[in-house]
Amino acid sequence: MANDGPASSHRTDTSAALRSAIYTRFGKAAATSTRSSRARRRDRVPKRSAMASRTVDVTLVSARDLRDVNLVSKMEVYAVVYLAGDPISRQRIATDRTGGCNPAWNATVRVTVPASGAGSGALRVLLRTERPLGDRDVGEVILPLAEILAGAGDEPIEAELGAYKVCKVGSSKTHGVLNLSYKLGGVIHPPAAYYQHHAAVVKTGEPAAGYLAAGAAPYTSAPPPPQQLSYSYPYPCPPPSMTRPLRISSR
């Protein structure tokens, strides 16, 4: 028992030193990770120019010399316009049932796009034909946002008409021309409350109180349920019949 004292003291000192080393090492790593995560959250706060948007009114005028993908019947071509990568923005142009390979629409759709036009965003115009056994792709036209918004300021811009080559879907081969025009709307900036709310969420993980208070609607209690109407019968209920039921023997 005399030797347990120094050994126990040595083990205690070793455990304390090990705990201190672990705390020092992982404590610093945790602090560094916390600081870096805060910096990343600050970088994610949106800037006004990055979150601004504008509308693009695309008018499909007509097309000519389209590739005929129907073997027997005449093509009935329609168009689908949307922002590439955003299926929610899909809008369809009515079908031309008489033009065949040279359809005409003169129809306009409106698509909302980022105001900056930075990156690889593009408007896609997909031409398709209706068929009894399933519609089929005819061709497509890709309009890069960088070209549409090049040199555009914050003010609206009048429509510009142009002719664009129709490419086979998934290929660079061209067959036909699509005539269309596009008109730019003015740049729209989100309200300042949006940035305050987003900054509060990024920093603390909880929405700003002012943002919630602005969107909160006054609460009113539900109306009481309608009262049940009671009806009285003017005559007393007839007494039960005293006549015994007729029994039919099975014999």
PDB file of C-alpha atoms in Angstrom:
ATOM      1  CA  MET A   1       0.000   0.000   0.000  1.00  0.00           C
ATOM      2  CA  ALA A   2       2.992   2.293   0.519  1.00  0.00           C
ATOM      3  CA  ASN A   3       3.761   2.343  -3.214  1.00  0.00           C
ATOM      4  CA  ASP A   4       0.231   3.354  -4.294  1.00  0.00           C
ATOM      5  CA  GLY A   5       0.746   6.980  -3.369  1.00  0.00           C
ATOM      6  CA  PRO A   6       3.429   7.950  -5.925  1.00  0.00           C
ATOM      7  CA  ALA A   7       1.889   5.784  -8.665  1.00  0.00           C
ATOM      8  CA  SER A   8      -1.541   7.264  -8.109  1.00  0.00           C
ATOM      9  CA  SER A   9      -0.076  10.768  -8.135  1.00  0.00           C
ATOM     10  CA  HIS A  10       1.767  10.006 -11.372  1.00  0.00           C
ATOM     11  CA  ARG A  11      -1.381   8.722 -13.038  1.00  0.00           C
ATOM     12  CA  THR A  12      -3.286  11.844 -11.896  1.00  0.00           C
ATOM     13  CA  ASP A  13      -0.623  14.151 -13.290  1.00  0.00           C
ATOM     14  CA  THR A  14      -0.587  12.256 -16.592  1.00  0.00           C
ATOM     15  CA  SER A  15      -4.381  12.418 -16.936  1.00  0.00           C
ATOM     16  CA  ALA A  16      -4.434  16.126 -16.164  1.00  0.00           C
ATOM     17  CA  ALA A  17      -1.699  16.802 -18.707  1.00  0.00           C
ATOM     18  CA  LEU A  18      -3.534  14.758 -21.333  1.00  0.00           C
ATOM     19  CA  ARG A  19      -6.812  16.574 -20.716  1.00  0.00           C
ATOM     20  CA  SER A  20      -5.029  19.914 -20.901  1.00  0.00           C
ATOM     21  CA  ALA A  21      -3.375  18.981 -24.214  1.00  0.00           C
ATOM     22  CA  ILE A  22      -6.662  17.773 -25.715  1.00  0.00           C
ATOM     23  CA  TYR A  23      -8.486  20.918 -24.589  1.00  0.00           C
ATOM     24  CA  THR A  24      -5.759  23.156 -25.902  1.00  0.00           C
ATOM     25  CA  ARG A  25      -5.644  21.435 -29.273  1.00  0.00           C
ATOM     26  CA  PHE A  26      -9.326  20.966 -29.985  1.00  0.00           C
ATOM     27  CA  GLY A  27     -10.353  24.165 -28.253  1.00  0.00           C
ATOM     28  CA  LYS A  28      -8.249  26.211 -30.641  1.00  0.00           C
ATOM     29  CA  ALA A  29      -9.553  24.221 -33.608  1.00  0.00           C
ATOM     30  CA  ALA A  30     -13.130  24.813 -32.497  1.00  0.00           C
ATOM     31  CA  ALA A  31     -12.477  28.535 -32.070  1.00  0.00           C
ATOM     32  CA  THR A  32     -10.875  28.697 -35.520  1.00  0.00           C
ATOM     33  CA  SER A  33     -13.805  26.797 -37.024  1.00  0.00           C
ATOM     34  CA  THR A  34     -16.270  29.144 -35.336  1.00  0.00           C
ATOM     35  CA  ARG A  35     -14.504  32.226 -36.672  1.00  0.00           C
ATOM     36  CA  SER A  36     -14.339  30.815 -40.192  1.00  0.00           C
ATOM     37  CA  SER A  37     -18.027  29.836 -40.136  1.00  0.00           C
ATOM     38  CA  ARG A  38     -18.959  33.353 -39.036  1.00  0.00           C
ATOM     39  CA  ALA A  39     -16.918  34.779 -41.905  1.00  0.00           C
ATOM     40  CA  ARG A  40     -18.686  32.469 -44.365  1.00  0.00           C
ATOM     41  CA  ARG A  41     -22.076  33.588 -43.027  1.00  0.00           C
ATOM     42  CA  ARG A  42     -21.088  37.226 -43.498  1.00  0.00           C
ATOM     43  CA  ASP A  43     -20.069  36.471 -47.075  1.00  0.00           C
ATOM     44  CA  ARG A  44     -23.482  34.958 -47.746  1.00  0.00           C
ATOM     45  CA  VAL A  45     -25.344  38.189 -46.931  1.00  0.00           C
ATOM     46  CA  PRO A  46     -26.863  39.212 -50.298  1.00  0.00           C
ATOM     47  CA  LYS A  47     -25.907  42.417 -51.968  1.00  0.00           C
ATOM     48  CA  ARG A  48     -28.525  44.640 -53.556  1.00  0.00           C
ATOM     49  CA  SER A  49     -27.091  44.280 -57.049  1.00  0.00           C
ATOM     50  CA  ALA A  50     -26.926  40.461 -56.751  1.00  0.00           C
ATOM     51  CA  MET A  51     -30.559  40.073 -55.691  1.00  0.00           C
ATOM     52  CA  ALA A  52     -32.072  42.559 -58.143  1.00  0.00           C
ATOM     53  CA  SER A  53     -34.232  41.248 -60.980  1.00  0.00           C
ATOM     54  CA  ARG A  54     -36.017  42.424 -64.092  1.00  0.00           C
ATOM     55  CA  THR A  55     -38.573  41.105 -66.552  1.00  0.00           C
ATOM     56  CA  VAL A  56     -38.024  40.086 -70.163  1.00  0.00           C
ATOM     57  CA  ASP A  57     -41.028  40.124 -72.506  1.00  0.00           C
ATOM     58  CA  VAL A  58     -40.279  37.599 -75.254  1.00  0.00           C
ATOM     59  CA  THR A  59     -42.474  37.826 -78.364  1.00  0.00           C
ATOM     60  CA  LEU A  60     -42.324  34.891 -80.758  1.00  0.00           C
ATOM     61  CA  VAL A  61     -43.248  36.205 -84.181  1.00  0.00           C
ATOM     62  CA  SER A  62     -42.755  33.284 -86.556  1.00  0.00           C
ATOM     63  CA  ALA A  63     -40.393  30.575 -87.773  1.00  0.00           C
ATOM     64  CA  ARG A  64     -39.514  29.239 -91.190  1.00  0.00           C
ATOM     65  CA  ASP A  65     -37.904  26.156 -92.728  1.00  0.00           C
ATOM     66  CA  LEU A  66     -38.134  24.095 -89.548  1.00  0.00           C
ATOM     67  CA  ARG A  67     -37.067  20.460 -89.591  1.00  0.00           C
ATOM     68  CA  ASP A  68     -40.079  18.227 -90.282  1.00  0.00           C
ATOM     69  CA  VAL A  69     -40.102  15.545 -87.593  1.00  0.00           C
ATOM     70  CA  ASN A  70     -43.520  14.095 -88.525  1.00  0.00           C
ATOM     71  CA  LEU A  71     -43.467  11.204 -90.979  1.00  0.00           C
ATOM     72  CA  VAL A  72     -47.104  11.329 -92.056  1.00  0.00           C
ATOM     73  CA  SER A  73     -49.129  14.203 -90.618  1.00  0.00           C
ATOM     74  CA  LYS A  74     -48.493  17.936 -90.860  1.00  0.00           C
ATOM     75  CA  MET A  75     -46.574  19.496 -87.990  1.00  0.00           C
ATOM     76  CA  GLU A  76     -48.479  21.555 -85.401  1.00  0.00           C
ATOM     77  CA  VAL A  77     -45.736  23.547 -83.700  1.00  0.00           C
ATOM     78  CA  TYR A  78     -45.845  25.285 -80.331  1.00  0.00           C
ATOM     79  CA  ALA A  79     -43.111  26.844 -78.182  1.00  0.00           C
ATOM     80  CA  VAL A  80     -42.060  26.696 -74.531  1.00  0.00           C
ATOM     81  CA  VAL A  81     -40.061  29.627 -73.120  1.00  0.00           C
ATOM     82  CA  TYR A  82     -38.292  29.484 -69.761  1.00  0.00           C
ATOM     83  CA  LEU A  83     -35.161  30.389 -67.852  1.00  0.00           C
ATOM     84  CA  ALA A  84     -32.686  27.536 -68.230  1.00  0.00           C
ATOM     85  CA  GLY A  85     -32.469  25.549 -65.015  1.00  0.00           C
ATOM     86  CA  ASP A  86     -35.747  26.946 -63.647  1.00  0.00           C
ATOM     87  CA  PRO A  87     -38.663  24.681 -64.653  1.00  0.00           C
ATOM     88  CA  ILE A  88     -41.115  26.807 -62.649  1.00  0.00           C
ATOM     89  CA  SER A  89     -40.706  29.636 -65.180  1.00  0.00           C
ATOM     90  CA  ARG A  90     -41.916  27.501 -68.109  1.00  0.00           C
ATOM     91  CA  GLN A  91     -44.549  29.231 -70.265  1.00  0.00           C
ATOM     92  CA  ARG A  92     -46.158  27.813 -73.373  1.00  0.00           C
ATOM     93  CA  ILE A  93     -47.041  29.556 -76.625  1.00  0.00           C
ATOM     94  CA  ALA A  94     -50.260  28.411 -78.292  1.00  0.00           C
ATOM     95  CA  THR A  95     -50.010  25.841 -81.086  1.00  0.00           C
ATOM     96  CA  ASP A  96     -50.068  26.906 -84.736  1.00  0.00           C
ATOM     97  CA  ARG A  97     -52.097  24.196 -86.457  1.00  0.00           C
ATOM     98  CA  THR A  98     -51.865  25.481 -90.015  1.00  0.00           C
ATOM     99  CA  GLY A  99     -48.319  26.706 -90.638  1.00  0.00           C
ATOM    100  CA  GLY A 100     -46.517  23.357 -90.595  1.00  0.00           C
ATOM    101  CA  CYS A 101     -42.778  23.992 -91.004  1.00  0.00           C
ATOM    102  CA  ASN A 102     -43.429  27.755 -91.157  1.00  0.00           C
ATOM    103  CA  PRO A 103     -45.511  28.524 -88.053  1.00  0.00           C
ATOM    104  CA  ALA A 104     -46.564  31.986 -86.887  1.00  0.00           C
ATOM    105  CA  TRP A 105     -47.605  32.916 -83.344  1.00  0.00           C
ATOM    106  CA  ASN A 106     -47.224  36.659 -82.585  1.00  0.00           C
ATOM    107  CA  ALA A 107     -47.545  35.806 -78.882  1.00  0.00           C
ATOM    108  CA  THR A 108     -45.690  37.247 -75.885  1.00  0.00           C
ATOM    109  CA  VAL A 109     -44.602  35.697 -72.580  1.00  0.00           C
ATOM    110  CA  ARG A 110     -42.920  37.367 -69.599  1.00  0.00           C
ATOM    111  CA  VAL A 111     -39.968  35.804 -67.766  1.00  0.00           C
ATOM    112  CA  THR A 112     -38.211  37.167 -64.666  1.00  0.00           C
ATOM    113  CA  VAL A 113     -34.412  36.999 -64.806  1.00  0.00           C
ATOM    114  CA  PRO A 114     -31.522  38.242 -62.623  1.00  0.00           C
ATOM    115  CA  ALA A 115     -30.730  41.872 -63.365  1.00  0.00           C
ATOM    116  CA  SER A 116     -26.966  41.366 -63.502  1.00  0.00           C
ATOM    117  CA  GLY A 117     -27.019  38.585 -66.117  1.00  0.00           C
ATOM    118  CA  ALA A 118     -23.761  37.253 -64.703  1.00  0.00           C
ATOM    119  CA  GLY A 119     -22.890  33.586 -65.009  1.00  0.00           C
ATOM    120  CA  SER A 120     -24.135  31.071 -67.534  1.00  0.00           C
ATOM    121  CA  GLY A 121     -27.853  31.882 -67.337  1.00  0.00           C
ATOM    122  CA  ALA A 122     -29.865  31.795 -70.543  1.00  0.00           C
ATOM    123  CA  LEU A 123     -33.388  31.894 -71.910  1.00  0.00           C
ATOM    124  CA  ARG A 124     -34.399  28.757 -73.761  1.00  0.00           C
ATOM    125  CA  VAL A 125     -37.044  28.663 -76.491  1.00  0.00           C
ATOM    126  CA  LEU A 126     -38.008  25.050 -77.159  1.00  0.00           C
ATOM    127  CA  LEU A 127     -40.047  24.306 -80.297  1.00  0.00           C
ATOM    128  CA  ARG A 128     -42.212  21.166 -80.245  1.00  0.00           C
ATOM    129  CA  THR A 129     -44.918  19.583 -82.351  1.00  0.00           C
ATOM    130  CA  GLU A 130     -48.082  17.920 -81.132  1.00  0.00           C
ATOM    131  CA  ARG A 131     -48.573  14.268 -82.045  1.00  0.00           C
ATOM    132  CA  PRO A 132     -51.184  11.676 -81.071  1.00  0.00           C
ATOM    133  CA  LEU A 133     -48.523   9.312 -79.690  1.00  0.00           C
ATOM    134  CA  GLY A 134     -46.607  12.007 -77.822  1.00  0.00           C
ATOM    135  CA  ASP A 135     -45.150  15.406 -78.627  1.00  0.00           C
ATOM    136  CA  ARG A 136     -41.704  15.638 -80.177  1.00  0.00           C
ATOM    137  CA  ASP A 137     -38.924  18.231 -80.127  1.00  0.00           C
ATOM    138  CA  VAL A 138     -38.381  20.233 -83.321  1.00  0.00           C
ATOM    139  CA  GLY A 139     -35.514  22.495 -82.260  1.00  0.00           C
ATOM    140  CA  GLU A 140     -34.387  25.126 -79.788  1.00  0.00           C
ATOM    141  CA  VAL A 141     -32.927  28.612 -79.527  1.00  0.00           C
ATOM    142  CA  ILE A 142     -30.666  29.583 -76.613  1.00  0.00           C
ATOM    143  CA  LEU A 143     -30.475  33.288 -75.660  1.00  0.00           C
ATOM    144  CA  PRO A 144     -27.630  33.920 -73.180  1.00  0.00           C
ATOM    145  CA  LEU A 145     -28.547  36.504 -70.545  1.00  0.00           C
ATOM    146  CA  ALA A 146     -25.110  38.071 -70.930  1.00  0.00           C
ATOM    147  CA  GLU A 147     -26.022  39.022 -74.520  1.00  0.00           C
ATOM    148  CA  ILE A 148     -29.578  40.115 -73.718  1.00  0.00           C
ATOM    149  CA  LEU A 149     -28.522  42.359 -70.821  1.00  0.00           C
ATOM    150  CA  ALA A 150     -25.263  43.605 -72.335  1.00  0.00           C
ATOM    151  CA  GLY A 151     -25.057  47.382 -71.918  1.00  0.00           C
ATOM    152  CA  ALA A 152     -28.516  47.595 -70.357  1.00  0.00           C
ATOM    153  CA  GLY A 153     -29.019  50.059 -67.510  1.00  0.00           C
ATOM    154  CA  ASP A 154     -31.687  50.030 -64.818  1.00  0.00           C
ATOM    155  CA  GLU A 155     -34.304  51.638 -67.048  1.00  0.00           C
ATOM    156  CA  PRO A 156     -36.679  49.702 -69.362  1.00  0.00           C
ATOM    157  CA  ILE A 157     -35.511  49.054 -72.914  1.00  0.00           C
ATOM    158  CA  GLU A 158     -37.767  48.884 -75.944  1.00  0.00           C
ATOM    159  CA  ALA A 159     -38.227  45.677 -77.930  1.00  0.00           C
ATOM    160  CA  GLU A 160     -35.488  44.497 -80.260  1.00  0.00           C
ATOM    161  CA  LEU A 161     -36.349  42.198 -83.179  1.00  0.00           C
ATOM    162  CA  GLY A 162     -33.928  39.563 -84.381  1.00  0.00           C
ATOM    163  CA  ALA A 163     -33.645  36.306 -86.346  1.00  0.00           C
ATOM    164  CA  TYR A 164     -32.023  33.325 -84.608  1.00  0.00           C
ATOM    165  CA  LYS A 165     -30.961  29.988 -86.036  1.00  0.00           C
ATOM    166  CA  VAL A 166     -32.886  26.990 -84.689  1.00  0.00           C
ATOM    167  CA  CYS A 167     -30.612  24.191 -83.503  1.00  0.00           C
ATOM    168  CA  LYS A 168     -31.458  20.548 -83.107  1.00  0.00           C
ATOM    169  CA  VAL A 169     -31.959  19.762 -79.417  1.00  0.00           C
ATOM    170  CA  GLY A 170     -28.647  18.649 -77.936  1.00  0.00           C
ATOM    171  CA  SER A 171     -26.727  19.378 -81.131  1.00  0.00           C
ATOM    172  CA  SER A 172     -25.077  22.259 -82.947  1.00  0.00           C
ATOM    173  CA  LYS A 173     -26.761  21.442 -86.260  1.00  0.00           C
ATOM    174  CA  THR A 174     -29.105  24.189 -87.428  1.00  0.00           C
ATOM    175  CA  HIS A 175     -32.306  23.895 -89.432  1.00  0.00           C
ATOM    176  CA  GLY A 176     -34.585  26.879 -89.756  1.00  0.00           C
ATOM    177  CA  VAL A 177     -34.841  30.406 -88.359  1.00  0.00           C
ATOM    178  CA  LEU A 178     -36.897  31.801 -85.464  1.00  0.00           C
ATOM    179  CA  ASN A 179     -38.003  35.439 -85.534  1.00  0.00           C
ATOM    180  CA  LEU A 180     -38.500  36.936 -82.092  1.00  0.00           C
ATOM    181  CA  SER A 181     -38.154  40.143 -80.106  1.00  0.00           C
ATOM    182  CA  TYR A 182     -37.475  40.807 -76.442  1.00  0.00           C
ATOM    183  CA  LYS A 183     -38.235  43.818 -74.286  1.00  0.00           C
ATOM    184  CA  LEU A 184     -36.496  44.532 -70.970  1.00  0.00           C
ATOM    185  CA  GLY A 185     -38.324  45.859 -67.950  1.00  0.00           C
ATOM    186  CA  GLY A 186     -36.781  48.103 -65.320  1.00  0.00           C
ATOM    187  CA  VAL A 187     -34.575  46.693 -62.584  1.00  0.00           C
ATOM    188  CA  ILE A 188     -36.493  45.772 -59.427  1.00  0.00           C
ATOM    189  CA  HIS A 189     -34.711  45.785 -56.060  1.00  0.00           C
ATOM    190  CA  PRO A 190     -36.062  43.847 -53.061  1.00  0.00           C
ATOM    191  CA  PRO A 191     -37.198  45.965 -50.074  1.00  0.00           C
ATOM    192  CA  ALA A 192     -34.677  46.825 -47.373  1.00  0.00           C
ATOM    193  CA  ALA A 193     -36.560  44.626 -44.877  1.00  0.00           C
ATOM    194  CA  TYR A 194     -35.550  41.576 -46.926  1.00  0.00           C
ATOM    195  CA  TYR A 195     -31.838  42.300 -46.451  1.00  0.00           C
ATOM    196  CA  GLN A 196     -32.297  42.923 -42.722  1.00  0.00           C
ATOM    197  CA  HIS A 197     -34.173  39.654 -42.353  1.00  0.00           C
ATOM    198  CA  HIS A 198     -31.646  37.670 -44.407  1.00  0.00           C
ATOM    199  CA  ALA A 199     -28.691  39.170 -42.548  1.00  0.00           C
ATOM    200  CA  ALA A 200     -30.292  38.301 -39.189  1.00  0.00           C
ATOM    201  CA  VAL A 201     -30.950  34.729 -40.286  1.00  0.00           C
ATOM    202  CA  VAL A 202     -27.385  34.289 -41.548  1.00  0.00           C
ATOM    203  CA  LYS A 203     -25.903  35.741 -38.354  1.00  0.00           C
ATOM    204  CA  THR A 204     -28.076  34.222 -35.641  1.00  0.00           C
ATOM    205  CA  GLY A 205     -30.160  31.579 -37.372  1.00  0.00           C
ATOM    206  CA  GLU A 206     -33.377  33.351 -36.337  1.00  0.00           C
ATOM    207  CA  PRO A 207     -35.469  35.894 -38.307  1.00  0.00           C
ATOM    208  CA  ALA A 208     -35.412  39.527 -37.294  1.00  0.00           C
ATOM    209  CA  ALA A 209     -38.185  40.611 -34.931  1.00  0.00           C
ATOM    210  CA  GLY A 210     -39.071  43.638 -37.022  1.00  0.00           C
ATOM    211  CA  TYR A 211     -39.365  41.485 -40.132  1.00  0.00           C
ATOM    212  CA  LEU A 212     -41.780  39.139 -38.404  1.00  0.00           C
ATOM    213  CA  ALA A 213     -43.769  42.001 -36.895  1.00  0.00           C
ATOM    214  CA  ALA A 214     -44.150  43.660 -40.291  1.00  0.00           C
ATOM    215  CA  GLY A 215     -45.557  40.518 -41.855  1.00  0.00           C
ATOM    216  CA  ALA A 216     -47.690  39.452 -38.910  1.00  0.00           C
ATOM    217  CA  ALA A 217     -51.431  39.798 -39.311  1.00  0.00           C
ATOM    218  CA  PRO A 218     -53.727  40.682 -36.374  1.00  0.00           C
ATOM    219  CA  TYR A 219     -55.200  37.616 -34.745  1.00  0.00           C
ATOM    220  CA  THR A 220     -58.928  37.387 -34.212  1.00  0.00           C
ATOM    221  CA  SER A 221     -60.796  34.632 -32.463  1.00  0.00           C
ATOM    222  CA  ALA A 222     -62.981  32.313 -34.471  1.00  0.00           C
ATOM    223  CA  PRO A 223     -66.720  33.100 -34.502  1.00  0.00           C
ATOM    224  CA  PRO A 224     -68.897  30.952 -32.241  1.00  0.00           C
ATOM    225  CA  PRO A 225     -70.613  27.987 -33.876  1.00  0.00           C
ATOM    226  CA  PRO A 226     -74.194  28.526 -35.043  1.00  0.00           C
ATOM    227  CA  GLN A 227     -76.904  27.596 -32.557  1.00  0.00           C
ATOM    228  CA  GLN A 228     -78.865  24.458 -33.205  1.00  0.00           C
ATOM    229  CA  LEU A 229     -82.532  25.131 -33.930  1.00  0.00           C
ATOM    230  CA  SER A 230     -85.038  23.017 -32.017  1.00  0.00           C
ATOM    231  CA  TYR A 231     -88.351  21.992 -33.516  1.00  0.00           C
ATOM    232  CA  SER A 232     -91.408  20.957 -31.497  1.00  0.00           C
ATOM    233  CA  TYR A 233     -93.879  18.375 -32.693  1.00  0.00           C
ATOM    234  CA  PRO A 234     -97.451  19.700 -32.345  1.00  0.00           C
ATOM    235  CA  TYR A 235     -98.937  16.284 -31.563  1.00  0.00           C
ATOM    236  CA  PRO A 236     -97.861  13.678 -29.023  1.00  0.00           C
ATOM    237  CA  CYS A 237     -96.178  10.573 -30.234  1.00  0.00           C
ATOM    238  CA  PRO A 238     -98.648   7.733 -30.892  1.00  0.00           C
ATOM    239  CA  PRO A 239     -98.594   4.915 -28.333  1.00  0.00           C
ATOM    240  CA  PRO A 240     -96.929   1.662 -29.288  1.00  0.00           C
ATOM    241  CA  SER A 241     -99.138  -0.861 -31.051  1.00  0.00           C
ATOM    242  CA  MET A 242    -100.657  -3.475 -28.761  1.00  0.00           C
ATOM    243  CA  THR A 243    -101.275  -5.898 -31.609  1.00  0.00           C
ATOM    244  CA  ARG A 244     -99.044  -8.903 -31.423  1.00  0.00           C
ATOM    245  CA  PRO A 245     -97.157  -9.698 -34.627  1.00  0.00           C
ATOM    246  CA  LEU A 246     -98.513 -12.518 -36.736  1.00  0.00           C
ATOM    247  CA  ARG A 247     -96.411 -15.663 -36.420  1.00  0.00           C
ATOM    248  CA  ILE A 248     -96.051 -17.893 -39.454  1.00  0.00           C
ATOM    249  CA  SER A 249     -95.333 -21.491 -38.705  1.00  0.00           C
ATOM    250  CA  SER A 250     -92.648 -23.217 -40.705  1.00  0.00           C
ATOM    251  CA  ARG A 251     -94.622 -26.436 -40.742  1.00  0.00           C
TER     252      ARG A 251
END
